[in-house]
PDB file of C-alpha atoms in Angstrom:
ATOM      1  CA  MET A 670      -7.872 -56.070  20.020  1.00  0.00           C
ATOM      2  CA  LYS A 671      -6.323 -53.649  22.486  1.00  0.00           C
ATOM      3  CA  CYS A 672      -3.517 -51.330  21.467  1.00  0.00           C
ATOM      4  CA  LYS A 673      -0.311 -51.520  23.426  1.00  0.00           C
ATOM      5  CA  PRO A 674       0.457 -48.403  25.494  1.00  0.00           C
ATOM      6  CA  SER A 675       3.472 -47.681  23.309  1.00  0.00           C
ATOM      7  CA  THR A 676       1.289 -47.797  20.188  1.00  0.00           C
ATOM      8  CA  VAL A 677      -1.284 -45.428  21.698  1.00  0.00           C
ATOM      9  CA  LEU A 678       1.459 -43.021  22.740  1.00  0.00           C
ATOM     10  CA  PHE A 679       2.942 -43.080  19.234  1.00  0.00           C
ATOM     11  CA  GLN A 680      -0.453 -42.371  17.694  1.00  0.00           C
ATOM     12  CA  LEU A 681      -0.984 -39.429  20.043  1.00  0.00           C
ATOM     13  CA  LEU A 682       2.423 -38.018  19.149  1.00  0.00           C
ATOM     14  CA  VAL A 683       1.637 -38.305  15.435  1.00  0.00           C
ATOM     15  CA  VAL A 684      -1.664 -36.483  15.894  1.00  0.00           C
ATOM     16  CA  GLN A 685       0.056 -33.726  17.878  1.00  0.00           C
ATOM     17  CA  CYS A 686       2.766 -33.340  15.256  1.00  0.00           C
ATOM     18  CA  LEU A 687       0.206 -33.120  12.461  1.00  0.00           C
ATOM     19  CA  ALA A 688      -1.702 -30.486  14.424  1.00  0.00           C
ATOM     20  CA  LEU A 689       1.455 -28.433  14.809  1.00  0.00           C
ATOM     21  CA  VAL A 690       2.117 -28.640  11.079  1.00  0.00           C
ATOM     22  CA  CYS A 691      -1.403 -27.417  10.376  1.00  0.00           C
ATOM     23  CA  VAL A 692      -1.061 -24.312  12.528  1.00  0.00           C
ATOM     24  CA  ALA A 693       2.603 -23.542  11.840  1.00  0.00           C
ATOM     25  CA  LYS A 694       3.134 -20.200  10.131  1.00  0.00           C
ATOM     26  CA  ASP A 695       6.413 -21.005   8.388  1.00  0.00           C
ATOM     27  CA  PHE A 696       7.896 -18.345   6.124  1.00  0.00           C
ATOM     28  CA  ASP A 697      11.312 -17.616   4.705  1.00  0.00           C
ATOM     29  CA  PHE A 698      11.929 -13.891   5.120  1.00  0.00           C
ATOM     30  CA  PHE A 699      10.268 -10.516   5.587  1.00  0.00           C
ATOM     31  CA  TYR A 700       9.788  -7.618   3.241  1.00  0.00           C
ATOM     32  CA  PHE A 701      10.313  -4.490   5.304  1.00  0.00           C
ATOM     33  CA  VAL A 702       8.535  -1.742   3.373  1.00  0.00           C
ATOM     34  CA  GLN A 703       8.924   1.989   3.919  1.00  0.00           C
ATOM     35  CA  GLN A 704       6.961   4.591   1.996  1.00  0.00           C
ATOM     36  CA  TRP A 705       7.559   8.234   1.175  1.00  0.00           C
ATOM     37  CA  PRO A 706       4.511  10.160   2.479  1.00  0.00           C
ATOM     38  CA  ALA A 707       4.649  12.932  -0.132  1.00  0.00           C
ATOM     39  CA  SER A 708       4.370  10.387  -2.935  1.00  0.00           C
ATOM     40  CA  TYR A 709       1.517   8.584  -1.206  1.00  0.00           C
ATOM     41  CA  CYS A 710      -0.320  11.886  -0.946  1.00  0.00           C
ATOM     42  CA  ASP A 711       0.491  13.098  -4.460  1.00  0.00           C
ATOM     43  CA  THR A 712      -2.027  10.933  -6.289  1.00  0.00           C
ATOM     44  CA  LYS A 713      -5.669  11.187  -7.327  1.00  0.00           C
ATOM     45  CA  GLN A 714      -6.673   9.495  -4.067  1.00  0.00           C
ATOM     46  CA  SER A 715      -4.655  12.091  -2.096  1.00  0.00           C
ATOM     47  CA  CYS A 716      -4.230  11.460   1.626  1.00  0.00           C
ATOM     48  CA  CYS A 717      -5.330  12.614   5.052  1.00  0.00           C
ATOM     49  CA  TYR A 718      -2.768  13.514   7.678  1.00  0.00           C
ATOM     50  CA  PRO A 719      -3.162  11.532  10.900  1.00  0.00           C
ATOM     51  CA  LYS A 720      -4.920  13.047  13.896  1.00  0.00           C
ATOM     52  CA  THR A 721      -1.526  13.714  15.424  1.00  0.00           C
ATOM     53  CA  GLY A 722      -0.795  16.192  12.621  1.00  0.00           C
ATOM     54  CA  LYS A 723       1.340  16.500   9.515  1.00  0.00           C
ATOM     55  CA  PRO A 724       4.121  13.896   9.487  1.00  0.00           C
ATOM     56  CA  ALA A 725       7.744  14.886   9.030  1.00  0.00           C
ATOM     57  CA  ASP A 726       9.459  14.716   5.659  1.00  0.00           C
ATOM     58  CA  ASP A 727      10.800  11.250   6.376  1.00  0.00           C
ATOM     59  CA  PHE A 728      10.131   7.691   5.317  1.00  0.00           C
ATOM     60  CA  THR A 729       7.385   5.959   7.276  1.00  0.00           C
ATOM     61  CA  ILE A 730       6.748   2.273   7.739  1.00  0.00           C
ATOM     62  CA  HIS A 731       4.185   0.548   5.556  1.00  0.00           C
ATOM     63  CA  GLY A 732       4.701  -2.932   6.904  1.00  0.00           C
ATOM     64  CA  LEU A 733       6.767  -5.956   7.849  1.00  0.00           C
ATOM     65  CA  TRP A 734       5.499  -8.759   5.632  1.00  0.00           C
ATOM     66  CA  PRO A 735       6.369 -12.478   5.855  1.00  0.00           C
ATOM     67  CA  ASN A 736       7.145 -14.019   2.467  1.00  0.00           C
ATOM     68  CA  TYR A 737       8.206 -17.268   0.850  1.00  0.00           C
ATOM     69  CA  ASN A 738      11.229 -17.739  -1.380  1.00  0.00           C
ATOM     70  CA  ASP A 739       8.966 -18.688  -4.296  1.00  0.00           C
ATOM     71  CA  GLY A 740       7.410 -15.214  -4.349  1.00  0.00           C
ATOM     72  CA  THR A 741       4.154 -16.101  -2.601  1.00  0.00           C
ATOM     73  CA  TYR A 742       3.176 -15.023   0.891  1.00  0.00           C
ATOM     74  CA  PRO A 743       0.898 -16.101   3.738  1.00  0.00           C
ATOM     75  CA  SER A 744      -1.855 -13.829   5.035  1.00  0.00           C
ATOM     76  CA  ASN A 745      -4.489 -13.678   7.775  1.00  0.00           C
ATOM     77  CA  CYS A 746      -2.972 -16.657   9.512  1.00  0.00           C
ATOM     78  CA  ASP A 747      -4.686 -16.631  12.897  1.00  0.00           C
ATOM     79  CA  SER A 748      -8.147 -15.165  13.443  1.00  0.00           C
ATOM     80  CA  THR A 749      -7.918 -16.038  17.148  1.00  0.00           C
ATOM     81  CA  ASN A 750      -5.031 -13.633  17.687  1.00  0.00           C
ATOM     82  CA  SER A 751      -6.532 -10.323  16.597  1.00  0.00           C
ATOM     83  CA  PHE A 752      -4.848  -6.967  17.090  1.00  0.00           C
ATOM     84  CA  ASP A 753      -4.968  -5.693  20.665  1.00  0.00           C
ATOM     85  CA  HIS A 754      -3.768  -2.119  21.158  1.00  0.00           C
ATOM     86  CA  SER A 755      -3.091  -2.732  24.821  1.00  0.00           C
ATOM     87  CA  GLU A 756      -0.260  -5.045  23.771  1.00  0.00           C
ATOM     88  CA  ILE A 757       1.640  -2.147  22.189  1.00  0.00           C
ATOM     89  CA  SER A 758       0.455   0.834  24.246  1.00  0.00           C
ATOM     90  CA  ASP A 759       4.043   1.658  25.247  1.00  0.00           C
ATOM     91  CA  LEU A 760       4.973   1.939  21.547  1.00  0.00           C
ATOM     92  CA  THR A 761       2.146   4.298  20.566  1.00  0.00           C
ATOM     93  CA  ASN A 762       4.230   7.480  20.398  1.00  0.00           C
ATOM     94  CA  ARG A 763       6.878   5.821  18.259  1.00  0.00           C
ATOM     95  CA  LEU A 764       4.259   4.249  16.010  1.00  0.00           C
ATOM     96  CA  GLN A 765       2.469   7.570  15.493  1.00  0.00           C
ATOM     97  CA  LYS A 766       5.765   9.108  14.386  1.00  0.00           C
ATOM     98  CA  ASP A 767       7.303   6.300  12.329  1.00  0.00           C
ATOM     99  CA  TRP A 768       4.314   4.098  11.357  1.00  0.00           C
ATOM    100  CA  PRO A 769       1.477   6.632  10.866  1.00  0.00           C
ATOM    101  CA  THR A 770      -1.679   6.211   8.819  1.00  0.00           C
ATOM    102  CA  LEU A 771      -2.153   8.438   5.773  1.00  0.00           C
ATOM    103  CA  ALA A 772      -5.473   6.992   4.671  1.00  0.00           C
ATOM    104  CA  CYS A 773      -8.705   8.981   4.648  1.00  0.00           C
ATOM    105  CA  PRO A 774     -10.509   9.823   6.795  1.00  0.00           C
ATOM    106  CA  SER A 775      -7.870  11.015   9.235  1.00  0.00           C
ATOM    107  CA  GLY A 776      -7.199   8.405  11.896  1.00  0.00           C
ATOM    108  CA  ASP A 777      -5.182   7.587  14.992  1.00  0.00           C
ATOM    109  CA  GLY A 778      -3.361   4.633  13.427  1.00  0.00           C
ATOM    110  CA  LEU A 779      -5.222   1.843  15.216  1.00  0.00           C
ATOM    111  CA  LYS A 780      -7.076   0.648  12.102  1.00  0.00           C
ATOM    112  CA  PHE A 781      -3.856   0.639  10.055  1.00  0.00           C
ATOM    113  CA  TRP A 782      -1.832  -1.183  12.703  1.00  0.00           C
ATOM    114  CA  GLY A 783      -4.666  -3.651  13.198  1.00  0.00           C
ATOM    115  CA  HIS A 784      -4.725  -4.413   9.475  1.00  0.00           C
ATOM    116  CA  GLU A 785      -0.958  -4.954   9.384  1.00  0.00           C
ATOM    117  CA  TRP A 786      -0.993  -7.294  12.373  1.00  0.00           C
ATOM    118  CA  ASN A 787      -4.069  -9.286  11.359  1.00  0.00           C
ATOM    119  CA  LYS A 788      -2.993  -9.747   7.730  1.00  0.00           C
ATOM    120  CA  HIS A 789       0.780 -10.016   8.075  1.00  0.00           C
ATOM    121  CA  GLY A 790       1.850 -10.125  11.709  1.00  0.00           C
ATOM    122  CA  THR A 791      -0.179 -13.209  12.591  1.00  0.00           C
ATOM    123  CA  CYS A 792       1.819 -15.124   9.984  1.00  0.00           C
ATOM    124  CA  SER A 793       4.989 -14.525  11.995  1.00  0.00           C
ATOM    125  CA  GLU A 794       3.473 -15.079  15.446  1.00  0.00           C
ATOM    126  CA  ASP A 795       5.599 -18.184  16.024  1.00  0.00           C
ATOM    127  CA  VAL A 796       8.596 -15.843  15.963  1.00  0.00           C
ATOM    128  CA  LEU A 797       7.207 -12.457  16.999  1.00  0.00           C
ATOM    129  CA  ASP A 798       4.301 -11.654  19.295  1.00  0.00           C
ATOM    130  CA  GLN A 799       2.335  -8.451  18.711  1.00  0.00           C
ATOM    131  CA  HIS A 800       4.666  -6.253  20.723  1.00  0.00           C
ATOM    132  CA  SER A 801       7.806  -7.721  19.175  1.00  0.00           C
ATOM    133  CA  TYR A 802       6.366  -7.445  15.671  1.00  0.00           C
ATOM    134  CA  PHE A 803       5.803  -3.702  15.876  1.00  0.00           C
ATOM    135  CA  GLU A 804       8.967  -3.071  17.877  1.00  0.00           C
ATOM    136  CA  LYS A 805      11.024  -4.899  15.246  1.00  0.00           C
ATOM    137  CA  GLY A 806       9.540  -2.706  12.540  1.00  0.00           C
ATOM    138  CA  LEU A 807      10.387   0.452  14.465  1.00  0.00           C
ATOM    139  CA  ASP A 808      13.916  -0.747  15.166  1.00  0.00           C
ATOM    140  CA  LEU A 809      14.476  -1.688  11.515  1.00  0.00           C
ATOM    141  CA  LYS A 810      13.480   1.807  10.405  1.00  0.00           C
ATOM    142  CA  LYS A 811      15.987   3.328  12.796  1.00  0.00           C
ATOM    143  CA  LYS A 812      18.641   0.870  11.656  1.00  0.00           C
ATOM    144  CA  ALA A 813      18.046   1.588   7.956  1.00  0.00           C
ATOM    145  CA  ASN A 814      17.925   5.394   8.362  1.00  0.00           C
ATOM    146  CA  LEU A 815      17.201   5.789   4.644  1.00  0.00           C
ATOM    147  CA  LEU A 816      16.701   9.533   4.568  1.00  0.00           C
ATOM    148  CA  GLU A 817      20.015  10.264   6.241  1.00  0.00           C
ATOM    149  CA  ALA A 818      21.835   7.964   3.821  1.00  0.00           C
ATOM    150  CA  LEU A 819      20.258   9.678   0.821  1.00  0.00           C
ATOM    151  CA  LYS A 820      20.836  13.187   2.161  1.00  0.00           C
ATOM    152  CA  SER A 821      24.497  12.371   2.788  1.00  0.00           C
ATOM    153  CA  ALA A 822      24.762  11.607  -0.925  1.00  0.00           C
ATOM    154  CA  GLY A 823      23.059  14.855  -1.912  1.00  0.00           C
ATOM    155  CA  ILE A 824      19.695  13.247  -2.626  1.00  0.00           C
ATOM    156  CA  ARG A 825      17.066  15.361  -0.895  1.00  0.00           C
ATOM    157  CA  PRO A 826      13.244  15.662  -0.884  1.00  0.00           C
ATOM    158  CA  ASP A 827      13.264  18.910  -2.832  1.00  0.00           C
ATOM    159  CA  GLY A 828      11.063  18.083  -5.810  1.00  0.00           C
ATOM    160  CA  LYS A 829      14.072  17.474  -8.058  1.00  0.00           C
ATOM    161  CA  TYR A 830      14.747  14.390 -10.167  1.00  0.00           C
ATOM    162  CA  TYR A 831      17.446  11.889  -9.269  1.00  0.00           C
ATOM    163  CA  SER A 832      18.915   8.823 -10.922  1.00  0.00           C
ATOM    164  CA  LEU A 833      17.150   5.627  -9.866  1.00  0.00           C
ATOM    165  CA  ASP A 834      20.426   3.710 -10.090  1.00  0.00           C
ATOM    166  CA  ASN A 835      22.127   6.270  -7.878  1.00  0.00           C
ATOM    167  CA  ILE A 836      19.408   5.972  -5.230  1.00  0.00           C
ATOM    168  CA  LYS A 837      19.783   2.176  -5.243  1.00  0.00           C
ATOM    169  CA  GLU A 838      23.562   2.403  -5.029  1.00  0.00           C
ATOM    170  CA  VAL A 839      23.469   4.794  -2.071  1.00  0.00           C
ATOM    171  CA  ILE A 840      21.115   2.537  -0.093  1.00  0.00           C
ATOM    172  CA  GLU A 841      23.117  -0.583  -0.926  1.00  0.00           C
ATOM    173  CA  GLU A 842      26.374   1.059   0.111  1.00  0.00           C
ATOM    174  CA  SER A 843      24.783   2.145   3.388  1.00  0.00           C
ATOM    175  CA  LEU A 844      23.142  -1.162   4.330  1.00  0.00           C
ATOM    176  CA  GLY A 845      25.134  -3.757   2.408  1.00  0.00           C
ATOM    177  CA  VAL A 846      22.032  -5.117   0.671  1.00  0.00           C
ATOM    178  CA  ALA A 847      20.216  -4.077  -2.491  1.00  0.00           C
ATOM    179  CA  PRO A 848      16.800  -2.431  -2.153  1.00  0.00           C
ATOM    180  CA  PHE A 849      13.829  -2.694  -4.465  1.00  0.00           C
ATOM    181  CA  ILE A 850      12.408   0.716  -5.350  1.00  0.00           C
ATOM    182  CA  GLU A 851       8.746   1.123  -6.243  1.00  0.00           C
ATOM    183  CA  CYS A 852       7.552   4.295  -7.930  1.00  0.00           C
ATOM    184  CA  ASN A 853       4.325   6.213  -7.775  1.00  0.00           C
ATOM    185  CA  VAL A 854       2.881   8.119 -10.723  1.00  0.00           C
ATOM    186  CA  ASP A 855       1.457  11.505  -9.779  1.00  0.00           C
ATOM    187  CA  THR A 856      -1.413  13.325 -11.458  1.00  0.00           C
ATOM    188  CA  SER A 857       1.035  14.816 -13.984  1.00  0.00           C
ATOM    189  CA  ARG A 858       2.346  11.318 -14.840  1.00  0.00           C
ATOM    190  CA  ASN A 859       5.696  11.942 -13.176  1.00  0.00           C
ATOM    191  CA  HIS A 860       7.474   8.993 -11.591  1.00  0.00           C
ATOM    192  CA  GLN A 861       8.134   9.565  -7.901  1.00  0.00           C
ATOM    193  CA  LEU A 862      10.095   7.707  -5.251  1.00  0.00           C
ATOM    194  CA  TYR A 863       7.315   5.876  -3.423  1.00  0.00           C
ATOM    195  CA  GLN A 864       8.335   2.720  -1.540  1.00  0.00           C
ATOM    196  CA  VAL A 865      11.606   1.076  -0.587  1.00  0.00           C
ATOM    197  CA  TYR A 866      11.590  -2.675   0.000  1.00  0.00           C
ATOM    198  CA  LEU A 867      14.339  -4.234   2.083  1.00  0.00           C
ATOM    199  CA  CYS A 868      14.544  -7.923   2.880  1.00  0.00           C
ATOM    200  CA  VAL A 869      14.989  -9.102   6.454  1.00  0.00           C
ATOM    201  CA  ASP A 870      15.744 -12.550   7.870  1.00  0.00           C
ATOM    202  CA  SER A 871      12.957 -14.566   9.483  1.00  0.00           C
ATOM    203  CA  SER A 872      13.934 -13.368  12.965  1.00  0.00           C
ATOM    204  CA  GLY A 873      13.088  -9.804  11.914  1.00  0.00           C
ATOM    205  CA  SER A 874      16.549  -8.601  12.920  1.00  0.00           C
ATOM    206  CA  ASN A 875      18.976  -8.483  10.013  1.00  0.00           C
ATOM    207  CA  PHE A 876      18.856  -7.106   6.485  1.00  0.00           C
ATOM    208  CA  ILE A 877      19.593  -9.708   3.813  1.00  0.00           C
ATOM    209  CA  GLN A 878      19.803  -9.836   0.036  1.00  0.00           C
ATOM    210  CA  CYS A 879      16.309 -10.418  -1.301  1.00  0.00           C
ATOM    211  CA  PRO A 880      15.679 -14.066  -2.256  1.00  0.00           C
ATOM    212  CA  VAL A 881      13.032 -12.819  -4.688  1.00  0.00           C
ATOM    213  CA  LEU A 882      12.031  -9.311  -5.718  1.00  0.00           C
ATOM    214  CA  PRO A 883       8.488  -8.006  -5.164  1.00  0.00           C
ATOM    215  CA  HIS A 884       6.090  -7.078  -7.947  1.00  0.00           C
ATOM    216  CA  GLY A 885       6.000  -3.319  -7.542  1.00  0.00           C
ATOM    217  CA  ARG A 886       5.237  -0.523  -9.955  1.00  0.00           C
ATOM    218  CA  PRO A 887       8.248   0.189 -12.204  1.00  0.00           C
ATOM    219  CA  CYS A 888      10.279   3.381 -12.216  1.00  0.00           C
ATOM    220  CA  GLY A 889      11.853   5.493 -14.897  1.00  0.00           C
ATOM    221  CA  SER A 890      15.591   6.112 -14.966  1.00  0.00           C
ATOM    222  CA  LYS A 891      15.021   9.505 -13.308  1.00  0.00           C
ATOM    223  CA  ILE A 892      12.511   9.845 -10.472  1.00  0.00           C
ATOM    224  CA  GLU A 893      11.211  12.758  -8.442  1.00  0.00           C
ATOM    225  CA  PHE A 894      11.849  13.042  -4.713  1.00  0.00           C
ATOM    226  CA  PRO A 895       8.949  15.329  -3.669  1.00  0.00           C
ATOM    227  CA  SER A 896       8.479  17.336  -0.511  1.00  0.00           C
ATOM    228  CA  LEU A 897       5.400  16.803   1.641  1.00  0.00           C
ATOM    229  CA  SER A 898       4.674  20.522   1.479  1.00  0.00           C
ATOM    230  CA  ASP A 899       3.853  20.122  -2.233  1.00  0.00           C
ATOM    231  CA  SER A 900       1.655  17.042  -1.869  1.00  0.00           C
ATOM    232  CA  ASN A 901      -2.111  16.690  -2.217  1.00  0.00           C
ATOM    233  CA  GLU A 902      -3.760  16.347   1.202  1.00  0.00           C
ATOM    234  CA  GLU A 903      -7.522  16.308   1.706  1.00  0.00           C
ATOM    235  CA  LEU A 904      -8.686  18.770   4.314  1.00  0.00           C
TER     236      LEU A 904
END
């Protein structure tokens, strides 16, 4: 029995739709994560400054991570779309400044950026290509301007201890959304300001209230805001 042309066409459309569902990288929002370099370095693992030299005392980007509203997240979504530095060559200077690697041995950032794209970026490729993914991260850092907001409130990277609630309040007043603060514990068991999570809509453009909070390391009520000059770097 032969299928009518309309039936064949319908079957082809169904197959195509199912294929699209299989490869779709749907997600609900991003975590935009910035880290404080001095806290990253001030641990037993220490750190290695990038080949471009010691970074400034400023927040740096850890990543832009697609997430689901139920607290889970996709990863390594497309092995056919691996990181290609040539796609972001015009962003290299900005990335070295605002998205540097601190891992050992000292590197140029390519391994770090490749990891972030392959694990996280590919899961947003239906919205952001490689260039847009990294450019969005850089633009979000500039838009957030965390250090300036904290300094304006008298919270400075001077090795002193500040109220966790006050830090949260300052960031929320500046951006209109509540952050999640993750702390690091240094070799003396002091809690330090380590990472700031902000939630971003699925276009990668706008800060939003977090649908679900991440599972980060907890903080004490008072946390240290260390300077990079006092951190533990491997030579």
